[in-house]
Amino acid sequence: MSETAQTVTPPQTQTHRRVLQRVVLPTSRDTDVLPLYVDPDRPQLDVNTIGMTAKQRGRIPPAMPNAEIQPDPHAVTGRRSYRVDANDRVSFGTYFNAFPASYWRRWTVVDAVRLEVTVTGAGSRVTVYRSMPDGRAQRVEDQQTTGEGAQSFVFDLSLATFADGGWYWFDLIAGDAGVRLDEASWTAEVPADRAETGTVTIGITTMNRPEFCADLLRQIGEDDDVRGVLDEVVLAEQGSDKVSDHAAYPAAAAALGDRLRIVEQGNLGGSGGYARAQLETLEAGRSTYMMCMDDDVVCEPESIVRAVTFGDLCRRPTIVGGHMFSLYAKSRLHSFGEIVQRYRFWWQSPPSVNTDWDFGERNLRSSRWLHRRVDVDFNGWFMCLIPTRVLREIGLSLPLFIKWDDSEYGLRAQQAGYPTVTLPGAAVWHVPWTDKNDAVDWQSYFHQRNRFVAALIHSPYERGGRMVLESFNHQVKHLFALEYSTAELRHKALEDVLAGPDRLHEELGTKLPELRAMRAAYADARTSPDPEAFPEERRAKPPKRGQDPTQAKGRIGFYLSALTSGIRQVRPKRPLSDDYPEARLAAMDARWWIVSQFDSVVVSMPDGGSAAWRHRDPEEFRDLLRRTVDIHQQLHREWPRLAELYRGQLDEITSPERWSKTFGGDGTR
């Protein structure tokens, strides 16, 4: 009996084509944001800084801007269409319209993409490019129109070689009669079980920002594509100046209809507001994702759709975040990803990232660093998509009021096997952190306490690495800078850390009034917007040898100033300093080693709207310094015990059940 060889054909996997990303344009024709969408300028590739240290990068002369040609706002003919004049060239190799290929290759099931472009215009050309991780561009393929009517082109593109970085994009080169982009999209064949689009509940925490918040609600509700993935917007209203009372609210409510739900509760901070939306999302049981979004952002609505699509196609449940652009300079990228430096336990940008990058001056194609994939530890909750599966498994936000809730959550998810990706092409415009004063005002308490809470839970180093020493150093600097209120609040923060996690929930709604009352007792906390609120400068003696203490002195001068300032803190105050300031300092000049040379000084706030009169108090200095030494020694001794305590109670204090009890105690459930 003979045997016949047979070829067995494996069953074919069912697939479905999904849109990953569409080309979008700002119909407002805002010239400040247009460079993020379209770019008519030819790139001048900047210096290759990959592999350099921050110090080495700082020695490189600044690259010449390459934004010699500005995009024409009147060429925007629709949300997805753009006109290119005769014989001109325009690139869509931009932040919002290039395709971040390396992110899709690293994190999703997608291994190839298809670019579909529809244009109208004879004799015109569509050229596709890709970039390498070091920013060098390569021409991939081009096609040319053959008639005057609308024509569609298809480019099938592999993601196989995008392991470390790189983007795809296309340029339009117009013929003698010009060309119009009608639409373009990036699509992919995905497994059939990934065909269904996930849905999202957006959680917004608001506190007395009714106009901003109403505008954001309208932006979300008026976008048809967002409505296609939106289950609900849960607005945690925690203020007295309510969104629903603002004149812009009716339009926002009409745009969202029954997809808007307002939940009023006491002021439980950002973490309390986001936890409320997280809990409501879980209890509703219908959304694939919950998205945290700040109330004071301007959103590119397409970002929401892109985040959901990316999340749908990730290999495992993944937190998907967006980037932050400056609300005041809209082409400036302020945050391109965040990590936690574990030894210091402090948030920062990854080493390869440049902060405050202006796309209006250096476009994507000319900026090498933007082509290397950036991996992160967490994403700020100004825009952050969290799978509900992750919420169910690792719990809700820590009850921290504000600060470190988002970063701690990213670390917690990471330890549970759920990564965070900050996705290029998904972003909001927000007030930059550099324009805020939250390191020295009442928020300094939350910076200090919550950083230590997060470190006790997640630091891999014995006794937190550099945490305790760095905290001590910062505390001394605040004392030298005559910021006694800040030093007192930071001291209170450490006392509360030592007290353990039991009171985090109970004090969520009461801690802020307590802090404000404590701070009000200090002169450095009393600010005034009136330029005439403080007396004119006067000194009993002029500066020694006419030296201006506010001027830079070089490294040796810095150390000498630090030494003499330390001695000065325990010496009697100079005559007149109680009644007259000795100088006025701009916020940018108010460094601790400069402020410490005065017995009293008026200092402007970073927002430019007010100033405070700081007074040196030797007795207060000695008392705070003594307590600073004592509490940091205690914290160092008790770190192992505290770490075990906080880690042991993490599951309970972040559980939906515990948060539900807190909200019930707030009278809102």
XYZ file of C-alpha atoms in Angstrom:
669
model
C 0.000 0.000 0.000
C 1.590 3.234 -1.120
C 1.506 6.463 0.773
C 0.740 9.690 -0.998
C 2.397 12.835 0.351
C -0.079 15.545 1.103
C 0.482 19.241 1.630
C -1.565 20.582 4.502
C -2.502 24.232 4.151
C -2.835 25.899 7.549
C -6.091 27.735 8.091
C -5.857 31.401 7.216
C -6.285 33.874 10.010
C -9.232 36.178 9.502
C -8.230 39.815 9.311
C -9.912 43.172 9.177
C -8.627 46.510 7.858
C -8.674 49.306 10.394
C -7.894 52.981 10.116
C -4.962 53.761 12.402
C -4.559 57.462 11.735
C -6.078 60.087 9.452
C -4.515 63.267 8.170
C -6.178 66.164 9.977
C -5.909 69.934 9.701
C -6.947 72.837 11.947
C -10.014 74.445 10.420
C -9.448 77.459 12.681
C -6.479 78.277 10.411
C -4.499 79.222 13.493
C -1.021 80.079 12.220
C 0.522 79.219 15.596
C -0.548 75.566 15.393
C -0.412 75.036 11.624
C 3.295 73.948 11.660
C 2.202 70.932 13.719
C 0.025 69.774 10.809
C 1.668 70.840 7.538
C 5.159 71.986 6.570
C 6.204 73.723 3.331
C 9.815 74.189 4.422
C 12.689 71.941 3.358
C 14.569 70.413 6.290
C 18.041 71.361 7.388
C 19.004 68.347 9.485
C 20.442 69.353 12.833
C 23.496 67.993 14.635
C 23.400 64.333 15.618
C 23.268 64.433 19.442
C 22.272 60.799 19.972
C 24.736 59.280 22.420
C 25.853 62.617 23.821
C 25.470 63.613 27.446
C 23.354 66.625 28.385
C 26.565 68.565 29.051
C 27.936 67.694 25.616
C 24.688 68.696 23.939
C 24.805 72.024 25.746
C 28.114 72.869 24.071
C 26.669 72.593 20.559
C 25.806 75.963 18.999
C 22.057 76.325 18.393
C 20.931 75.150 14.968
C 19.679 77.738 12.544
C 15.887 77.774 12.298
C 14.610 76.215 9.101
C 11.135 77.795 9.157
C 11.830 80.215 6.343
C 8.556 79.425 4.598
C 5.379 79.460 6.655
C 2.345 77.323 5.752
C -0.587 79.204 4.250
C -3.602 79.073 6.604
C -5.933 79.784 3.678
C -4.756 76.600 1.964
C -6.695 74.600 4.578
C -9.906 73.738 2.710
C -11.408 71.373 5.271
C -10.682 69.166 8.275
C -8.895 66.670 5.999
C -8.102 68.663 2.860
C -5.339 71.071 1.849
C -4.527 73.007 -1.324
C -0.998 73.187 -2.762
C -0.380 75.959 -5.283
C 1.155 75.381 -8.711
C 4.659 73.871 -8.614
C 4.852 74.159 -4.818
C 5.765 71.381 -2.416
C 4.212 70.655 0.966
C 5.134 67.946 3.456
C 2.878 66.149 5.897
C 5.953 64.978 7.784
C 4.685 66.821 10.845
C 3.830 66.073 14.459
C 0.142 65.394 13.867
C 0.311 63.895 10.360
C 3.492 61.819 10.106
C 3.044 58.183 11.127
C 5.093 57.178 14.233
C 6.055 53.796 12.827
C 8.432 52.710 15.584
C 5.766 53.019 18.288
C 3.346 50.865 16.309
C 6.044 48.271 15.656
C 7.169 48.093 19.290
C 3.853 47.973 21.078
C 1.101 46.729 18.727
C 0.140 43.726 16.595
C 0.567 45.851 13.448
C 3.530 44.828 11.254
C 2.690 46.735 8.066
C 0.690 49.817 7.167
C -0.999 51.089 4.064
C -1.006 54.762 3.187
C -4.040 55.743 1.129
C -3.955 59.225 -0.408
C -6.628 60.876 -2.557
C -5.669 64.022 -4.479
C -7.103 66.181 -7.236
C -4.733 67.867 -9.697
C -2.974 66.865 -12.917
C 0.774 66.384 -13.124
C 1.164 66.177 -9.357
C 3.214 63.753 -7.318
C 2.875 61.942 -3.978
C 6.241 60.946 -2.496
C 6.597 58.742 0.566
C 9.558 59.004 2.940
C 10.748 57.207 6.036
C 13.282 58.186 8.667
C 15.977 56.336 10.552
C 16.295 56.525 14.370
C 19.004 59.192 13.938
C 16.700 61.361 11.812
C 18.157 60.644 8.379
C 15.400 60.493 5.753
C 15.048 57.966 2.954
C 12.803 58.195 -0.094
C 10.574 55.116 -0.264
C 8.215 55.433 -3.233
C 6.373 57.991 -5.327
C 3.391 58.042 -7.682
C 2.112 60.673 -10.091
C -1.373 61.723 -11.135
C -2.388 61.050 -14.735
C -5.485 63.211 -15.059
C -7.320 66.212 -13.681
C -9.910 64.404 -11.574
C -9.567 62.864 -8.147
C -7.126 59.956 -7.959
C -6.278 57.613 -5.120
C -2.873 56.107 -4.443
C -1.960 53.177 -2.244
C 1.440 52.566 -0.663
C 2.040 49.329 1.260
C 4.765 49.866 3.841
C 6.529 47.461 6.186
C 7.317 48.210 9.828
C 10.021 45.545 10.045
C 12.997 47.918 10.283
C 11.590 50.394 12.829
C 12.878 48.697 15.982
C 14.516 51.765 17.507
C 12.767 54.698 15.903
C 11.587 56.310 12.703
C 8.492 57.739 11.043
C 6.696 57.504 7.699
C 5.282 60.568 5.934
C 4.446 61.877 2.488
C 4.977 65.070 0.500
C 2.729 66.580 -2.159
C 4.410 68.199 -5.172
C 1.956 70.197 -7.266
C 1.914 70.353 -11.044
C 1.326 73.442 -13.164
C -2.307 73.700 -12.048
C -1.779 72.924 -8.361
C -3.100 69.993 -6.386
C -5.545 69.437 -3.532
C -5.233 66.776 -0.889
C -8.758 65.431 -0.500
C -7.951 62.960 2.267
C -5.283 60.565 3.452
C -5.162 57.792 6.027
C -2.896 55.111 7.419
C -4.580 51.690 7.669
C -3.589 48.133 8.572
C -4.812 44.562 8.375
C -5.362 43.403 11.933
C -6.609 40.111 13.399
C -10.377 39.760 13.341
C -10.508 39.749 17.139
C -9.066 43.290 17.018
C -11.619 44.552 14.525
C -14.022 46.024 17.051
C -13.317 49.566 18.211
C -13.064 50.076 21.935
C -15.010 52.791 23.713
C -13.991 55.320 26.320
C -15.352 57.228 29.281
C -13.531 60.539 29.654
C -13.070 61.727 33.220
C -12.494 65.431 33.828
C -11.848 66.972 37.243
C -12.757 70.648 37.442
C -12.312 73.286 40.084
C -13.481 76.843 39.309
C -12.461 76.851 35.636
C -15.920 76.988 34.062
C -15.011 78.667 30.767
C -12.025 76.452 30.035
C -13.974 73.347 30.963
C -17.074 74.263 28.942
C -14.905 74.855 25.873
C -13.254 71.467 26.332
C -16.609 69.716 26.632
C -17.739 71.394 23.421
C -14.545 70.349 21.597
C -15.162 66.742 22.573
C -18.869 66.746 21.807
C -18.690 68.430 18.412
C -16.246 65.955 16.868
C -18.082 63.145 15.068
C -15.132 60.757 15.208
C -14.785 61.198 18.961
C -18.490 60.590 19.414
C -17.990 57.283 17.609
C -15.810 55.975 20.472
C -17.286 57.950 23.378
C -19.528 56.347 25.972
C -19.680 59.212 28.423
C -17.931 62.222 29.878
C -17.928 62.137 33.682
C -17.268 65.622 35.002
C -16.246 65.682 38.661
C -17.387 69.173 39.678
C -15.491 70.195 42.815
C -15.717 73.984 42.693
C -18.100 76.732 43.708
C -17.924 78.493 40.314
C -19.718 75.763 38.435
C -19.384 74.857 34.771
C -23.136 74.453 34.433
C -23.644 78.111 35.393
C -21.349 79.477 32.682
C -22.692 81.067 29.511
C -20.700 78.620 27.345
C -22.199 75.558 29.017
C -25.459 75.194 27.024
C -23.528 74.739 23.762
C -21.277 72.161 25.425
C -24.219 70.302 26.913
C -26.033 70.298 23.570
C -22.967 68.873 21.811
C -22.649 65.977 24.267
C -26.316 65.394 25.056
C -26.899 62.390 27.312
C -23.199 61.494 27.134
C -22.389 64.172 29.707
C -22.819 63.415 33.402
C -21.850 65.900 36.112
C -21.025 64.539 39.554
C -20.744 67.184 42.272
C -18.500 66.494 45.240
C -16.287 68.308 47.711
C -12.802 69.390 46.712
C -10.888 66.107 46.822
C -8.186 67.303 44.449
C -7.204 65.863 41.123
C -6.755 62.375 42.495
C -10.203 62.469 44.090
C -11.802 63.694 40.883
C -10.066 61.186 38.640
C -10.701 58.353 41.090
C -14.390 59.280 40.988
C -14.436 59.022 37.187
C -12.480 55.757 37.362
C -14.977 54.329 39.829
C -17.990 55.496 37.799
C -16.458 53.912 34.691
C -16.013 50.567 36.425
C -19.509 50.621 37.886
C -21.086 51.433 34.502
C -19.292 48.407 33.071
C -19.456 49.362 29.394
C -16.223 51.190 28.475
C -12.990 49.576 27.343
C -11.054 52.573 28.609
C -11.199 55.480 30.982
C -9.345 58.650 29.908
C -8.116 61.220 32.432
C -8.141 64.748 31.041
C -7.446 68.098 32.689
C -10.147 70.752 32.665
C -7.811 73.516 31.459
C -6.536 72.013 28.229
C -7.266 72.604 24.568
C -7.567 69.239 22.902
C -6.915 68.034 19.360
C -9.980 65.746 19.266
C -8.357 63.323 16.828
C -5.907 62.518 19.637
C -8.667 60.761 21.571
C -9.509 58.535 18.598
C -5.843 57.741 17.980
C -5.244 56.805 21.613
C -8.239 54.442 21.601
C -7.164 52.853 18.302
C -3.600 52.367 19.517
C -4.859 50.881 22.775
C -7.102 48.469 20.862
C -4.142 47.112 18.907
C -1.507 46.915 21.645
C -0.200 43.408 22.306
C -1.222 43.670 25.947
C -3.311 46.169 27.893
C -1.382 49.433 27.763
C -1.817 52.914 29.184
C -1.724 55.362 26.263
C -0.856 58.994 26.931
C -0.581 62.180 24.939
C 2.053 64.885 24.738
C 1.779 68.430 26.060
C 2.179 71.606 24.016
C 2.278 75.047 25.573
C -1.053 76.811 25.737
C 0.736 80.146 25.398
C 3.108 79.255 22.543
C 1.203 76.597 20.694
C 3.952 75.269 18.458
C 6.203 74.595 21.480
C 6.374 71.032 22.722
C 6.683 71.057 26.499
C 6.593 67.352 27.382
C 7.588 64.470 25.102
C 7.544 61.702 27.677
C 8.298 61.271 31.370
C 10.303 58.811 33.438
C 11.071 58.495 37.141
C 14.783 58.573 37.937
C 14.754 55.792 40.509
C 17.791 56.733 42.616
C 16.630 60.320 43.158
C 13.013 59.254 42.711
C 12.204 62.355 40.720
C 10.296 62.746 37.470
C 12.166 63.968 34.418
C 12.285 63.722 30.650
C 14.254 60.765 29.222
C 17.911 61.609 28.483
C 17.399 61.752 24.699
C 14.548 64.261 24.907
C 14.786 68.021 24.361
C 12.207 70.002 26.331
C 10.493 73.169 25.149
C 10.971 72.360 21.454
C 9.484 74.840 18.977
C 8.109 73.141 15.860
C 7.593 76.592 14.401
C 11.383 76.898 14.130
C 12.619 73.315 13.777
C 10.257 70.911 12.049
C 9.995 67.184 12.679
C 12.043 66.233 9.625
C 14.994 68.394 10.672
C 15.112 67.360 14.341
C 17.102 64.183 14.822
C 16.119 63.503 18.421
C 12.420 63.294 17.558
C 13.009 60.194 15.418
C 14.313 57.980 18.196
C 11.526 56.111 20.001
C 11.096 57.363 23.549
C 9.951 54.875 26.186
C 8.371 56.192 29.382
C 7.380 55.198 32.912
C 4.172 57.187 33.140
C 2.039 59.797 31.453
C 0.591 62.943 32.982
C -3.134 62.815 33.557
C -3.680 65.924 31.445
C -4.475 63.259 28.804
C -4.084 59.592 29.666
C -6.045 56.531 28.489
C -6.251 53.669 31.020
C -7.763 50.277 30.120
C -10.554 49.386 32.511
C -8.935 45.972 32.870
C -5.952 47.727 34.465
C -8.243 49.679 36.794
C -9.906 46.460 37.914
C -6.621 44.688 38.539
C -4.386 47.303 40.195
C -6.975 49.675 41.617
C -7.707 53.362 41.323
C -5.629 56.450 42.046
C -3.840 56.847 45.348
C -5.663 59.422 47.553
C -2.932 62.062 47.176
C -5.101 65.122 46.382
C -2.632 66.427 43.758
C 0.909 65.598 42.554
C 2.423 62.172 41.928
C -0.918 60.399 41.479
C -0.284 59.947 37.744
C 3.383 58.965 38.055
C 2.709 56.536 40.900
C -0.053 54.922 38.870
C 2.258 54.436 35.893
C 4.857 52.750 38.115
C 2.201 50.574 39.732
C 0.901 49.486 36.332
C 4.444 48.842 35.113
C 5.129 46.534 38.049
C 1.935 44.648 37.228
C 3.100 44.145 33.631
C 1.156 46.978 31.985
C 3.348 49.521 30.154
C 2.690 53.172 29.392
C 3.214 54.588 25.899
C 3.191 58.317 25.187
C 1.973 58.337 21.586
C 3.215 60.928 19.075
C 0.322 62.535 17.235
C -1.847 62.580 20.377
C -1.615 65.798 22.375
C -3.226 68.684 24.216
C -2.265 72.302 24.816
C -1.771 73.067 28.509
C -0.183 75.671 30.780
C 3.511 74.633 31.009
C 4.838 73.567 34.379
C 7.556 76.207 34.034
C 4.917 78.929 34.259
C 3.615 77.711 37.605
C 4.742 78.449 41.156
C 3.773 75.194 42.788
C 7.188 74.284 44.223
C 7.021 76.978 46.924
C 3.322 77.641 47.552
C 0.829 75.399 49.388
C 1.383 72.718 46.754
C 4.918 72.190 48.068
C 3.376 70.036 50.812
C 1.914 67.660 48.232
C 5.110 67.600 46.181
C 7.039 66.513 49.276
C 4.585 64.134 50.921
C 3.420 62.379 47.775
C 6.919 61.944 46.370
C 7.905 60.138 49.559
C 4.738 58.040 49.577
C 5.396 56.973 45.988
C 9.049 56.233 46.750
C 8.198 54.157 49.805
C 5.961 52.041 47.591
C 8.146 51.792 44.490
C 11.796 52.710 45.162
C 14.096 49.740 44.483
C 16.873 51.252 46.607
C 17.537 50.718 50.284
C 16.163 53.694 52.183
C 15.069 55.346 48.964
C 18.460 55.949 47.377
C 19.200 59.684 47.429
C 15.703 60.665 48.533
C 16.361 61.569 52.175
C 19.623 63.414 51.538
C 18.177 65.363 48.620
C 15.119 66.314 50.654
C 17.392 67.620 53.423
C 19.406 69.662 50.917
C 16.269 71.189 49.410
C 14.950 72.026 52.846
C 18.131 73.934 53.706
C 17.965 75.807 50.394
C 14.416 76.926 51.180
C 15.622 78.213 54.545
C 18.462 80.128 52.901
C 15.958 81.567 50.410
C 13.851 82.861 53.340
C 10.976 80.618 52.251
C 9.995 79.676 55.770
C 6.398 78.843 54.860
C 7.597 76.356 52.245
C 10.033 74.781 54.706
C 7.255 74.461 57.299
C 4.872 72.816 54.822
C 7.545 70.395 53.660
C 8.294 69.531 57.284
C 4.593 68.888 57.871
C 4.572 66.650 54.812
C 7.288 64.442 56.286
C 5.489 64.271 59.609
C 2.427 62.982 57.765
C 4.532 60.452 55.833
C 5.845 59.112 59.144
C 2.268 58.841 60.447
C 1.543 56.171 57.828
C -1.103 55.716 55.117
C -4.148 55.357 57.377
C -5.160 59.034 57.173
C -4.718 59.563 53.413
C -8.408 59.052 52.703
C -9.689 60.750 55.848
C -7.713 63.955 55.257
C -8.331 64.169 51.513
C -10.947 66.898 51.840
C -9.547 68.677 54.906
C -5.803 68.944 54.312
C -5.873 71.952 51.955
C -7.620 74.360 54.390
C -5.170 73.264 57.092
C -2.179 73.994 54.847
C -3.465 77.384 53.785
C -3.988 78.369 57.410
C -0.458 77.285 58.308
C 1.064 79.170 55.403
C -0.829 82.398 56.081
C 1.227 82.937 59.228
C 4.396 83.584 57.205
C 5.393 86.808 55.472
C 6.882 85.054 52.442
C 3.452 83.571 51.730
C 1.633 86.912 51.656
C 1.702 88.169 48.090
C 0.313 91.328 46.544
C -0.306 92.285 42.913
C 0.122 95.987 43.746
C 3.591 97.320 42.759
C 3.248 99.928 45.545
C 2.345 97.423 48.251
C 5.873 97.344 49.641
C 8.196 100.213 50.683
C 11.016 101.347 48.447
C 14.393 99.693 48.960
C 16.632 101.230 51.614
C 19.836 100.098 53.334
C 21.786 101.566 56.251
C 25.031 100.833 54.371
C 25.641 100.336 50.647
C 26.888 96.943 49.385
C 30.567 96.325 50.156
C 32.791 97.763 47.422
C 29.733 98.481 45.321
C 29.228 94.811 44.489
C 25.774 93.884 43.245
C 24.806 90.704 45.130
C 22.319 89.767 42.406
C 24.980 89.342 39.712
C 26.562 86.004 38.818
C 29.992 85.464 40.368
C 31.217 82.282 38.698
C 31.825 78.956 40.444
C 34.216 80.282 43.095
C 31.944 83.234 43.819
C 29.012 80.861 44.133
C 30.709 78.769 46.815
C 31.858 81.858 48.679
C 28.305 83.252 48.625
C 26.953 79.948 49.914
C 29.474 79.919 52.749
C 28.940 83.520 53.815
C 25.160 83.117 53.499
C 25.232 80.188 55.888
C 27.087 82.297 58.442
C 24.720 85.213 57.865
C 21.673 83.156 58.887
C 22.636 83.200 62.565
C 23.898 86.791 62.726
C 21.773 89.775 63.823
C 19.752 91.471 61.112
C 20.975 94.706 59.562
C 19.337 98.019 60.602
C 16.241 99.095 58.618
C 15.675 95.588 57.186
C 12.483 95.087 59.185
C 10.964 98.263 57.742
C 12.435 98.415 54.245
C 13.404 95.777 51.701
C 17.075 95.800 50.774
C 16.396 94.867 47.150
C 13.818 93.688 44.645
C 14.426 90.481 42.715
C 12.819 89.202 39.558
C 11.549 85.635 39.878
C 14.266 84.375 37.536
C 16.955 85.853 39.816
C 15.556 84.597 43.115
C 18.053 81.775 43.578
C 18.702 80.662 47.139
C 22.347 81.759 47.069
C 21.254 85.255 45.997
C 18.237 85.681 48.286
C 20.304 84.479 51.251
C 22.537 87.548 51.028
C 19.687 89.826 52.101
C 17.913 90.392 55.379
C 14.739 91.381 53.562
C 13.916 91.351 49.870
C 10.858 91.673 47.627
C 10.626 88.755 45.196
C 8.332 88.516 42.171
C 6.295 85.357 41.601
C 6.997 83.239 38.480
C 3.608 84.078 36.960
C 4.537 87.777 36.989
C 1.294 88.750 38.691
C 2.401 89.444 42.248
C 5.324 89.673 44.671
C 6.131 88.818 48.287
C 8.338 90.493 50.879
C 10.635 87.943 52.492
C 12.280 88.658 55.857
C 15.188 86.831 57.448
C 14.359 85.515 60.917
C 17.375 83.951 62.710
C 15.236 82.363 65.391
C 12.859 80.807 62.861
C 15.845 79.596 60.856
C 17.420 77.831 63.834
C 14.166 76.187 64.861
C 13.355 74.914 61.377
C 16.912 73.733 60.782
C 16.915 71.756 64.037
C 13.617 70.111 63.169
C 14.823 69.450 59.628
C 17.831 67.519 60.929
C 15.703 65.524 63.387
C 12.975 64.491 60.968
C 15.341 63.428 58.183
C 17.306 61.285 60.626
C 14.061 59.679 61.750
C 12.921 59.117 58.179
C 16.219 57.444 57.303
C 15.958 55.132 60.332
C 12.346 54.160 59.760
C 12.390 53.778 55.968
C 12.257 49.937 55.950
C 9.301 49.866 58.335
C 7.430 52.574 56.450
C 8.052 50.946 53.065
C 6.591 47.680 54.312
C 3.608 49.527 55.804
C 2.734 51.538 52.675
C 3.234 48.596 50.328
C 1.126 46.377 52.523
C -1.825 48.787 52.480
C -1.603 49.830 48.811
C -4.272 47.437 47.551
C -6.743 48.463 50.230
C -6.373 52.233 49.938
C -6.642 52.188 46.123
C -9.529 49.724 45.930
C -12.881 50.772 44.456
C -14.513 49.760 47.730
C -12.349 52.115 49.778
C -12.847 54.974 47.337
C -16.588 54.344 47.340
C -16.581 54.728 51.105
C -14.701 58.035 50.789
C -17.193 59.370 48.274
C -20.040 58.231 50.474
C -18.519 60.105 53.378
C -18.394 63.149 51.124
C -22.158 62.939 50.777
C -22.124 62.368 47.029
C -23.214 58.744 46.694
